[in-house]
CSV table of C-alpha atoms and ligand atoms in Angstrom, one decimal:
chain,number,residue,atom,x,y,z
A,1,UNK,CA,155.0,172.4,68.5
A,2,UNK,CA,152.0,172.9,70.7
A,3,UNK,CA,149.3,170.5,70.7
A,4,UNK,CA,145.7,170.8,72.4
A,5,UNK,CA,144.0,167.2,72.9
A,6,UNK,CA,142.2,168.0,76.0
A,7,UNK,CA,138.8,168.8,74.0
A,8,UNK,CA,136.3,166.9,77.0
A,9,UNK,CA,137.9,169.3,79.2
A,10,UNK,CA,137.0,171.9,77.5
A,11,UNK,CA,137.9,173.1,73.7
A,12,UNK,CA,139.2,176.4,72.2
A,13,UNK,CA,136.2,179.4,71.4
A,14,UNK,CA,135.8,178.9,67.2
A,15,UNK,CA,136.3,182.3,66.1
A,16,UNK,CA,133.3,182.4,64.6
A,17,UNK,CA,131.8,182.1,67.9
A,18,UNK,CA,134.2,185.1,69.4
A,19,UNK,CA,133.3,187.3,66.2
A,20,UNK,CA,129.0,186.5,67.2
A,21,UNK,CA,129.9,187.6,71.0
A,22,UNK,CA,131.8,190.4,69.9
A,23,UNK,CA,128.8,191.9,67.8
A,24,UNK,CA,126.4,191.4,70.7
A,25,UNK,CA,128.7,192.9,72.8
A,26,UNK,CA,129.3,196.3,70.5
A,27,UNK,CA,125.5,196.1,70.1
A,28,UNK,CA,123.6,195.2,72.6
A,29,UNK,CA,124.1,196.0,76.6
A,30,UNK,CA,120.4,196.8,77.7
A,31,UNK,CA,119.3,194.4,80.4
A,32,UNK,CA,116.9,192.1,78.7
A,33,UNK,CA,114.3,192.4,81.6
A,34,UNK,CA,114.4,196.3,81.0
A,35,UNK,CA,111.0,197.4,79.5
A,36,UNK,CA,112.3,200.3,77.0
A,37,UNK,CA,114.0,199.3,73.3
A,38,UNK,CA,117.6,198.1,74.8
A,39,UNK,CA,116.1,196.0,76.8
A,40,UNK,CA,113.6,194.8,74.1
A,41,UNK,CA,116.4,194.4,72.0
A,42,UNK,CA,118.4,192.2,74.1
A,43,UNK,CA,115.3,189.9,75.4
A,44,UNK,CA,114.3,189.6,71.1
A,45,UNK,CA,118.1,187.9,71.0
A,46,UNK,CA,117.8,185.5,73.9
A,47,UNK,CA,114.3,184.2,72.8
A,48,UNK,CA,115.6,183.9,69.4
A,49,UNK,CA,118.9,181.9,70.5
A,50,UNK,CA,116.0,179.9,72.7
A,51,UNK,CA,113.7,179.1,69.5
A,52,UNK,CA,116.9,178.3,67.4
A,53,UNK,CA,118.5,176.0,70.2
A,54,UNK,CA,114.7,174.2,70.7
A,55,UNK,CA,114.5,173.5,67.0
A,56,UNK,CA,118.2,172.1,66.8
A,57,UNK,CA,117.3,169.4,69.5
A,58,UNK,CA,113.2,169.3,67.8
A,59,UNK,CA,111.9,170.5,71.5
A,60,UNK,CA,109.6,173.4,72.2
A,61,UNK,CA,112.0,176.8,72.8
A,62,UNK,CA,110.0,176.6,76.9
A,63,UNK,CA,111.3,173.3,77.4
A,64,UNK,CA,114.7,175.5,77.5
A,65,UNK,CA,116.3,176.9,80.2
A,66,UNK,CA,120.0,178.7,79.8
A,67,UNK,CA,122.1,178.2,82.8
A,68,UNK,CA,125.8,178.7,84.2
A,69,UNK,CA,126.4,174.8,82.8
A,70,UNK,CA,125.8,171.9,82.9
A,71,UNK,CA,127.0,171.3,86.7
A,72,UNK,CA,124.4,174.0,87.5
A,73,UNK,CA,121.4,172.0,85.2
A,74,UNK,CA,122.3,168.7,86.6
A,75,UNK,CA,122.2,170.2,90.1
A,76,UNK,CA,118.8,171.1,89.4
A,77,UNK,CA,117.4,168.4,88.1
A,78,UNK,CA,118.6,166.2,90.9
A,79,UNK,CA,117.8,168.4,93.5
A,80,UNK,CA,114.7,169.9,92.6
A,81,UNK,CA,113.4,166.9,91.2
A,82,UNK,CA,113.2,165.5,94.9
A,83,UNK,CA,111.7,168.4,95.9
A,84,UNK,CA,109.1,169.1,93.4
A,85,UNK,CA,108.1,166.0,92.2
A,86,UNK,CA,108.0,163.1,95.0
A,87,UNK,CA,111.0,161.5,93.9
A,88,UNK,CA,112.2,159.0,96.8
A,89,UNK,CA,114.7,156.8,94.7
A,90,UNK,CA,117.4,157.7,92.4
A,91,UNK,CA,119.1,155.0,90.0
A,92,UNK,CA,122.9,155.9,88.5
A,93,UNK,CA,126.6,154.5,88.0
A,94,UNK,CA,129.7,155.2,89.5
A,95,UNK,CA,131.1,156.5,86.3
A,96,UNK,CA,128.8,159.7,86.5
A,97,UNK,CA,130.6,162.9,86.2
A,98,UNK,CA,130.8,164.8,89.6
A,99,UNK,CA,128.3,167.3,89.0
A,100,UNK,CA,126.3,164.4,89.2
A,101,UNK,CA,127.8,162.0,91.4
A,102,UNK,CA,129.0,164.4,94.1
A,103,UNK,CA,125.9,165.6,94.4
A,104,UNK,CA,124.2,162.6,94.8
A,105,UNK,CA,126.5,161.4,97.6
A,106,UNK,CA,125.7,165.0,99.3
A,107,UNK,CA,121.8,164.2,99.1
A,108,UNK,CA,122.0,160.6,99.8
A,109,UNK,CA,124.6,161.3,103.2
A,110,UNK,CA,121.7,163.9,104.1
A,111,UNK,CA,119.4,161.3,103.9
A,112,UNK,CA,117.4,162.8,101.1
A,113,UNK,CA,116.7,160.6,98.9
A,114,UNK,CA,117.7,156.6,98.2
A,115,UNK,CA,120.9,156.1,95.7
A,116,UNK,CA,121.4,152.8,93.8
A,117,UNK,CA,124.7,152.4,91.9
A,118,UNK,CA,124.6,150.2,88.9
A,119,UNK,CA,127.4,147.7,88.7
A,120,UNK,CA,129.8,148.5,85.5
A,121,UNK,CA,132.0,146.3,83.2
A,122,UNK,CA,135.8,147.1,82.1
A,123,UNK,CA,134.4,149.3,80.1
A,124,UNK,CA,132.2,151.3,82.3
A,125,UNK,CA,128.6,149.7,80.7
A,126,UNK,CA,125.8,149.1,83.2
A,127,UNK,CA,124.0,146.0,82.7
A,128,UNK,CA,120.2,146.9,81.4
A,129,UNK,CA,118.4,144.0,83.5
A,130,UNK,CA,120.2,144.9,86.7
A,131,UNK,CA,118.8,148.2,85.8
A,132,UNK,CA,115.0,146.9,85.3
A,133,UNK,CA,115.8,144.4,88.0
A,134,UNK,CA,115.9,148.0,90.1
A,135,UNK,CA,113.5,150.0,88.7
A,136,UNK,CA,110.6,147.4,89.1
A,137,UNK,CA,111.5,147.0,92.8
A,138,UNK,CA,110.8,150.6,93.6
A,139,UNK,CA,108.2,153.7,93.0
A,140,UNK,CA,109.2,157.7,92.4
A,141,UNK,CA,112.4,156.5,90.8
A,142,UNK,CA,114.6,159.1,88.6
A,143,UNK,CA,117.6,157.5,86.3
A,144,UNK,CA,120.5,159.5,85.7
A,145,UNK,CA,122.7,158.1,83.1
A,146,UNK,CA,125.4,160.4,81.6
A,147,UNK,CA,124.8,159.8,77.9
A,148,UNK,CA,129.0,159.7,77.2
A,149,UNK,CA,131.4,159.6,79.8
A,150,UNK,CA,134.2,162.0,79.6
A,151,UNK,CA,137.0,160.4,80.4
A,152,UNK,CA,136.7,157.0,79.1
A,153,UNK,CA,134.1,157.8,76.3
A,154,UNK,CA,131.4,155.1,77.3
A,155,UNK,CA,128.3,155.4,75.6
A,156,UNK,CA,125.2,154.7,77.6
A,157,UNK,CA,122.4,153.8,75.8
A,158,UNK,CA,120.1,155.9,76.4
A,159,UNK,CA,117.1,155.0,74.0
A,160,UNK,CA,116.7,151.7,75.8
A,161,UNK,CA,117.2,153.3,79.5
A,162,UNK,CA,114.7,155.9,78.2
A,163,UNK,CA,112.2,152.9,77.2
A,164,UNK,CA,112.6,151.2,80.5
A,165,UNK,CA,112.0,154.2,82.6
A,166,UNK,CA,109.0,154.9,80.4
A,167,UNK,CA,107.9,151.1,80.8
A,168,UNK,CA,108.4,151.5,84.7
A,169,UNK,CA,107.0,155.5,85.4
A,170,UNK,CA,110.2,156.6,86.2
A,171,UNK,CA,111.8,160.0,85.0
A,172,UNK,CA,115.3,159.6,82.6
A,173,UNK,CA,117.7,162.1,83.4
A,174,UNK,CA,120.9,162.2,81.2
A,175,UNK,CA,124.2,164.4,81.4
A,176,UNK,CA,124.6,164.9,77.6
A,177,UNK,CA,127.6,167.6,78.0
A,178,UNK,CA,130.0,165.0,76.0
A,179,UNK,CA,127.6,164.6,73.4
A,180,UNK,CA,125.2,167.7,72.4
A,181,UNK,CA,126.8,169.1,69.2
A,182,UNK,CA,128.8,166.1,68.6
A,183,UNK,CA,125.8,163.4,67.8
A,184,UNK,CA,122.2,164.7,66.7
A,185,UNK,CA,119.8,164.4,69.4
A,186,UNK,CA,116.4,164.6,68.4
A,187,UNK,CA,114.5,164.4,71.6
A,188,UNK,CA,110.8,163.9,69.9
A,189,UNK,CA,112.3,160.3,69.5
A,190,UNK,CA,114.4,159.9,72.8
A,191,UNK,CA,112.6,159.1,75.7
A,192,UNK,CA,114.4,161.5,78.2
A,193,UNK,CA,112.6,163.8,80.6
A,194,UNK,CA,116.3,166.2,81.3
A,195,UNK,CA,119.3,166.5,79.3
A,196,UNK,CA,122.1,168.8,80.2
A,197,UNK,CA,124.4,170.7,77.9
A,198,UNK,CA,127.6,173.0,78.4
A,199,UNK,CA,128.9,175.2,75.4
A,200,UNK,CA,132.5,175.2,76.7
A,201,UNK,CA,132.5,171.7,75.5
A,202,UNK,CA,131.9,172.6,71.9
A,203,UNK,CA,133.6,175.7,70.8
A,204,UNK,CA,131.3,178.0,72.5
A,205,UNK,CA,132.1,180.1,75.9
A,206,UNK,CA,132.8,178.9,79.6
A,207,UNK,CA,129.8,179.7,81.7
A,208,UNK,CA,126.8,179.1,80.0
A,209,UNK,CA,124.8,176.0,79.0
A,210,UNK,CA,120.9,175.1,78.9
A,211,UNK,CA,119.0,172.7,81.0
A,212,UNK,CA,116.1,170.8,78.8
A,213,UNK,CA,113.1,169.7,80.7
A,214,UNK,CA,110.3,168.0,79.0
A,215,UNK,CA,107.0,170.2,79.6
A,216,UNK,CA,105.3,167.5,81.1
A,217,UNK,CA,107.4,167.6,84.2
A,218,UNK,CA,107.5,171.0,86.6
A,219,UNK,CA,110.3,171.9,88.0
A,220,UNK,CA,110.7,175.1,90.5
A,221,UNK,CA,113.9,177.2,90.3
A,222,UNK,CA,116.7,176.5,92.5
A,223,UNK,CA,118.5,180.0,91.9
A,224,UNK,CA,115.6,182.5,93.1
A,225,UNK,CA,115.7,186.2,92.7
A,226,UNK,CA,114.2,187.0,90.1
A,227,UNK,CA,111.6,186.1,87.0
A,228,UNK,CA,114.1,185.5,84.2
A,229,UNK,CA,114.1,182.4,82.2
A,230,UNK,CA,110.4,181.6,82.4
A,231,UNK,CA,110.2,182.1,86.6
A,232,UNK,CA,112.8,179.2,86.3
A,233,UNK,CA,115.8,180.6,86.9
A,234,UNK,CA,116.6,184.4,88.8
A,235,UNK,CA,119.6,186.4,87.7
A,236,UNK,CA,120.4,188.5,84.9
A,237,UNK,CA,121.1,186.4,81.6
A,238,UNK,CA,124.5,185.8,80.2
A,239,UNK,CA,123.7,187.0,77.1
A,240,UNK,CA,127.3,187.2,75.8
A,241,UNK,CA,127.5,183.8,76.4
A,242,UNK,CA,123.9,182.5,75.0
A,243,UNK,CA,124.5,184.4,71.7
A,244,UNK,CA,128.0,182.5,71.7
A,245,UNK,CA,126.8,178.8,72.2
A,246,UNK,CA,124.1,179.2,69.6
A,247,UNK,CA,126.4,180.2,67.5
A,248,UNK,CA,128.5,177.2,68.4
A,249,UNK,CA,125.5,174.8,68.6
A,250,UNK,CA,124.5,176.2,64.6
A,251,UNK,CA,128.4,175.9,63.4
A,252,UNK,CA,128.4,172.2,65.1
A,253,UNK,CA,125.1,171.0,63.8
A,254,UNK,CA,125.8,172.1,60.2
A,255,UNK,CA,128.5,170.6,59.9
A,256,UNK,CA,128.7,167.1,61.8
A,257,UNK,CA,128.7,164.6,59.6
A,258,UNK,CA,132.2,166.3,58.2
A,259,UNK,CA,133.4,166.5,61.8
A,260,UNK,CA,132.3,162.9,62.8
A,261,UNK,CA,134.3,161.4,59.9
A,262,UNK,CA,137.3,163.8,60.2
A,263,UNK,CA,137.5,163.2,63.9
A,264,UNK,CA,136.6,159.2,64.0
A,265,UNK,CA,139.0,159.1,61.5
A,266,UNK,CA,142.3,160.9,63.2
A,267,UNK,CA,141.2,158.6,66.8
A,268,UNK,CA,141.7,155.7,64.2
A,269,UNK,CA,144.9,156.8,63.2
A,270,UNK,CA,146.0,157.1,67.0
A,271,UNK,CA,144.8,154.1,67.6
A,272,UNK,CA,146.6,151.9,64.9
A,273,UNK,CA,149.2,154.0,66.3
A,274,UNK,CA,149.6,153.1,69.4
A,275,UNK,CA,149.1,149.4,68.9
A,276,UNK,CA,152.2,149.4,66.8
A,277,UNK,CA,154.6,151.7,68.7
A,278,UNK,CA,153.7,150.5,71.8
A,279,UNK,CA,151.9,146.1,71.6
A,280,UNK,CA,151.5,146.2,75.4
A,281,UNK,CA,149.4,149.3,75.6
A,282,UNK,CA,145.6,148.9,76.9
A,283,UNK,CA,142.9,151.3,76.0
A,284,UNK,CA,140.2,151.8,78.9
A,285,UNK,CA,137.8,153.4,75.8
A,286,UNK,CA,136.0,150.3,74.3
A,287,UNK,CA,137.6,150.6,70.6
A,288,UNK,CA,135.7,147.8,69.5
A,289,UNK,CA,132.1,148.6,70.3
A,290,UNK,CA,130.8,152.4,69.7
A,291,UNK,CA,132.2,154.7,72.2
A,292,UNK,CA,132.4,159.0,72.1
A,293,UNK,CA,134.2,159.1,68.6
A,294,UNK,CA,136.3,162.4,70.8
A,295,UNK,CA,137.8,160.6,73.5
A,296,UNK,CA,140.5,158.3,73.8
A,297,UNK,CA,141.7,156.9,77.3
A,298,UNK,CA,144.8,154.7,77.2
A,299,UNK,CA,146.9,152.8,79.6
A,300,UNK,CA,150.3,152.9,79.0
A,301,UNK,CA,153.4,150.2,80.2
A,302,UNK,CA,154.1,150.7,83.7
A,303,UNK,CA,157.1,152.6,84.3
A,304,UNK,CA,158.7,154.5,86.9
A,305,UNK,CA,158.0,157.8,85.4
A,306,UNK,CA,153.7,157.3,86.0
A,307,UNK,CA,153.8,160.5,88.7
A,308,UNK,CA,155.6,162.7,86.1
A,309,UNK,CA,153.4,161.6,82.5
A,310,UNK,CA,151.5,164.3,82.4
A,311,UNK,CA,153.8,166.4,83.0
A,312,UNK,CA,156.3,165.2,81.0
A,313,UNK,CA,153.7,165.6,77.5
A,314,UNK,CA,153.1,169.0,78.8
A,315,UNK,CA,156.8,169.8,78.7
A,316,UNK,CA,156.5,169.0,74.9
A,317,UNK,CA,153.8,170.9,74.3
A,318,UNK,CA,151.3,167.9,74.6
A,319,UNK,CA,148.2,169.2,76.5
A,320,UNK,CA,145.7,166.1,77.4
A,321,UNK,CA,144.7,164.7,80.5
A,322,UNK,CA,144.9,161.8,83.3
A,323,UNK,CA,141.7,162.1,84.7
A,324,UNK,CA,138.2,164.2,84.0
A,325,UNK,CA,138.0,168.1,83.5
A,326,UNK,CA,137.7,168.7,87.0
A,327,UNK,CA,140.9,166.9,87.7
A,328,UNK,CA,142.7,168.0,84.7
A,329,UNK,CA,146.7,167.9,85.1
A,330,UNK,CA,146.2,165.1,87.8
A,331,UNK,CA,147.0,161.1,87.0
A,332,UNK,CA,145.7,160.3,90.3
A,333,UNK,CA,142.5,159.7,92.4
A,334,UNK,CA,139.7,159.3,88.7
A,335,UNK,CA,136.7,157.8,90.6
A,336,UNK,CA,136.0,156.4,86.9
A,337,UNK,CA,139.5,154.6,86.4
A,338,UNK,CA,138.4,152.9,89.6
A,339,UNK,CA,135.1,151.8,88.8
A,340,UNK,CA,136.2,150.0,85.8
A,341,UNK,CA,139.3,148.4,87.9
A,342,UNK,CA,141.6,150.2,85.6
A,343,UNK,CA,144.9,148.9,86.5
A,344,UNK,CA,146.7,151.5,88.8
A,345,UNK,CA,150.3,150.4,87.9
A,346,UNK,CA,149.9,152.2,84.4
A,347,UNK,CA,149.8,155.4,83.6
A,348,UNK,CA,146.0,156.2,81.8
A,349,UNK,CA,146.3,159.6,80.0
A,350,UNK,CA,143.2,160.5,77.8
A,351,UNK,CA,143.6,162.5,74.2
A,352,UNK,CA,140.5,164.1,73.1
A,353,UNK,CA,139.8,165.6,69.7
A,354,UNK,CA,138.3,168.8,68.1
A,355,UNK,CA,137.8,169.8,64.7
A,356,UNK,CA,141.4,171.2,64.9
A,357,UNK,CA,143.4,168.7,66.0
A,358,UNK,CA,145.9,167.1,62.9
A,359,UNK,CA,147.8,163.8,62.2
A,360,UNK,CA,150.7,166.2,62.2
A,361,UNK,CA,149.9,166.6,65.8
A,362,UNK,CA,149.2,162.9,66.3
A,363,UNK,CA,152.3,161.8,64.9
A,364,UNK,CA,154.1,164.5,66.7
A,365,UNK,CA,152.3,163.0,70.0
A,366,UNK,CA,153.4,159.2,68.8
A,367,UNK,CA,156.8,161.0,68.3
A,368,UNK,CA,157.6,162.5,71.9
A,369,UNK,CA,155.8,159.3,73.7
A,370,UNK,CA,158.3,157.2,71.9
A,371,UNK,CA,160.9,159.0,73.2
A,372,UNK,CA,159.6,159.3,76.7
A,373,UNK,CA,159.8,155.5,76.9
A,374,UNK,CA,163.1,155.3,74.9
A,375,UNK,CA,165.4,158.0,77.4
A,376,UNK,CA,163.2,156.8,80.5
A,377,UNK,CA,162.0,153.2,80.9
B,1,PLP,N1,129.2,166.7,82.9
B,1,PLP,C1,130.2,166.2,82.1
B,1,PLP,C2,130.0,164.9,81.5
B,1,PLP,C3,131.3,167.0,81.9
B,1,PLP,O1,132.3,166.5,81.1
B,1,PLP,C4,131.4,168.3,82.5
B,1,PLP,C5,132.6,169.1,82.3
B,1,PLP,O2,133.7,168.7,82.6
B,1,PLP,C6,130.3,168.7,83.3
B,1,PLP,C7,129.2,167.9,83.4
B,1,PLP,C8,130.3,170.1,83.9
B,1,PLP,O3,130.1,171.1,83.0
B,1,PLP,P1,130.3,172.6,83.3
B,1,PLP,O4,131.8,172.9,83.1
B,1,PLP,O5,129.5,173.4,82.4
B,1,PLP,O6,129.9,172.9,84.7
């Protein structure tokens, strides 16, 4: 049996999805910046997937620029927001995926801008007053909070962050890869200035995702070249891959309600699971408060088979992960395990779900761990 439950890294294309591309890619090849009918054609289907992705999220289809993903949009943001709109101070956590907190090392060690790192708890919360504390002791601030995590599955929340930085002038930023298409965002009612999104995440294609920014902000491109997306990015459009993750974004939204429950629901199961078959076992996702309803990071006993885990599950069939995307297939070095003193002796291996995963595959999963502790410890 083969078993996928590495869905945060990134999921399997719905075929649905491949069927849409497919179409467009029969269809429709004329370079949408091309002034005669194939052109026309194409540039009618990227403002369209623009207008339908803007009403999804209750934005305005300008606040919406298509990108390579979200490591791309969250580049931008950060980067060009300290170079287009004054900001000297930037306030984030040390659970931030690295699009975001690489980058910010990379500006702060170039002496760019100011970095403050919120504290976290166990389970990788920041503390709102330390976070007011901060942003009424400094001017030209920008918050970026990831609105999930992806490894552990904290949620942030990000109505209150968005009210304080309101309160306080500053500008929200949030990295909402793990959620867009998994929780409704309605962004008339969030206070959030930039949110990021990548379709990989959700049953679309690899290499595309949108950046929102709020229309009261302006931003200036950071990829020049060329007058596509509004003068805000250059470079021909991946149109293959925008049909594809509105398609995915369309499928997701119609039916999440279905998926939350069916997904919540099978996490449950692997929960209850694991507390039986294994008492000692500690999970580094809060299960008791409300955390990414997809992701579920455990600790397992210590043993001296931690190196080999990972490998071990995927010997079986059992794809998940020890650390974030970028790390997949490695239980070593997750800046995130760290910040929430995870302890190191234990082997952390996180499952995440799709609206394909089983309890066949579950038990199956429960099955082969039992075993791995049975022959090995
Ligand atoms: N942010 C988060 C929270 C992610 O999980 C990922 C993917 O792992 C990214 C950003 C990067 O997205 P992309 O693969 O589109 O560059």
């Amino acid at each position: 049996m083969k078993v996928y439950l590495d869905n945060a890294a990134t999921t399997p294309l719905a075929p649905e999805v491949m069927q849409e591309m497919f179409a467009v890619m029969q269809d429709k090849f004329g370079n949408p910046s091309s002034i005669h009918s194939y052109g026309r054609e194409v540039r009618a289907m990227i403002e369209q997937s623009r207008k339908t992705i803007a009403g999804l999220f209750n934005v305005t289809p300008g606040e919406i620029i298509f990108t390579s993903g979200a490591t791309e949009a969250n580049n931008m943001v950060l980067r060009c927001s300290v170079r287009d709109l004054g900001v000297k101070h930037i306030i984030s956590s040390p659970i931030e995926h690295h699009a975001v907190e690489h980058t910010l090392h990379e500006m702060e060690n170039e002496g760019q801008v100011n970095v403050h790192w919120l504290n976290v708890d166990r389970h990788g919360c920041i503390d709102l007053n330390e976070l007011e504390k901060l942003l009424a002791a400094n001017e030209n601030v920008l918050v970026s909070l990831m609105h999930a995590n992806n490894e552990i599955g904290t949620l942030h929340p990000i109505n209150e962050i968005g009210n304080l930085c309101r309160k306080h002038n500053a500008i929200f930023h949030s990295d909402t890869v793990q959620t867009v298409a998994h929780y409704k965002l309605n962004l008339k009612e969030i206070p959030v200035d930039f949110i990021t999104c990548s379709a990989h995440k959700f049953h679309g294609p690899k290499g595309i995702g949108f950046l929102y920014t709020n229309n009261r902000l302006h931003l200036k491109p950071m990829i020049t070249g060329g007058s596509q997306e509004r003068n805000m990015r250059g470079g021909t459009e991946n149109v293959y891959g925008i049909a594809g993750m509105t398609k995915a974004l369309q499928l997701a939204y119609q039916q999440l309600e279905k998926e939350q429950g069916q997904i919540s629901a099978l996490r449950s199961y692997m929960i209850n699971r694991l507390k039986k078959d294994f008492p000692d076992v500690e999970f580094n996702t809060d299960i008791h408060n409300e955390s990414l309803y997809t992701v579920l990071n455990v600790s397992f006993p210590a043993c001296d088979f931690a190196e080999m885990f990972l490998f071990n599950l995927d010997i079986q069939g059992i794809a998940a992960s020890g650390g974030s995307a970028c790390s997949s297939g490695s239980s070593t070095g997750s800046h995130v395990l760290n910040a929430i003193g995870a302890d190191a002796s234990r082997p952390a291996v996180r499952f995440s779900f799709s609206r394909y995963n089983t309890i066949e595959e579950v038990d199956y999963v429960m099955e082969k761990l039992k075993e791995m502790y049975a022959v090995k410890a």
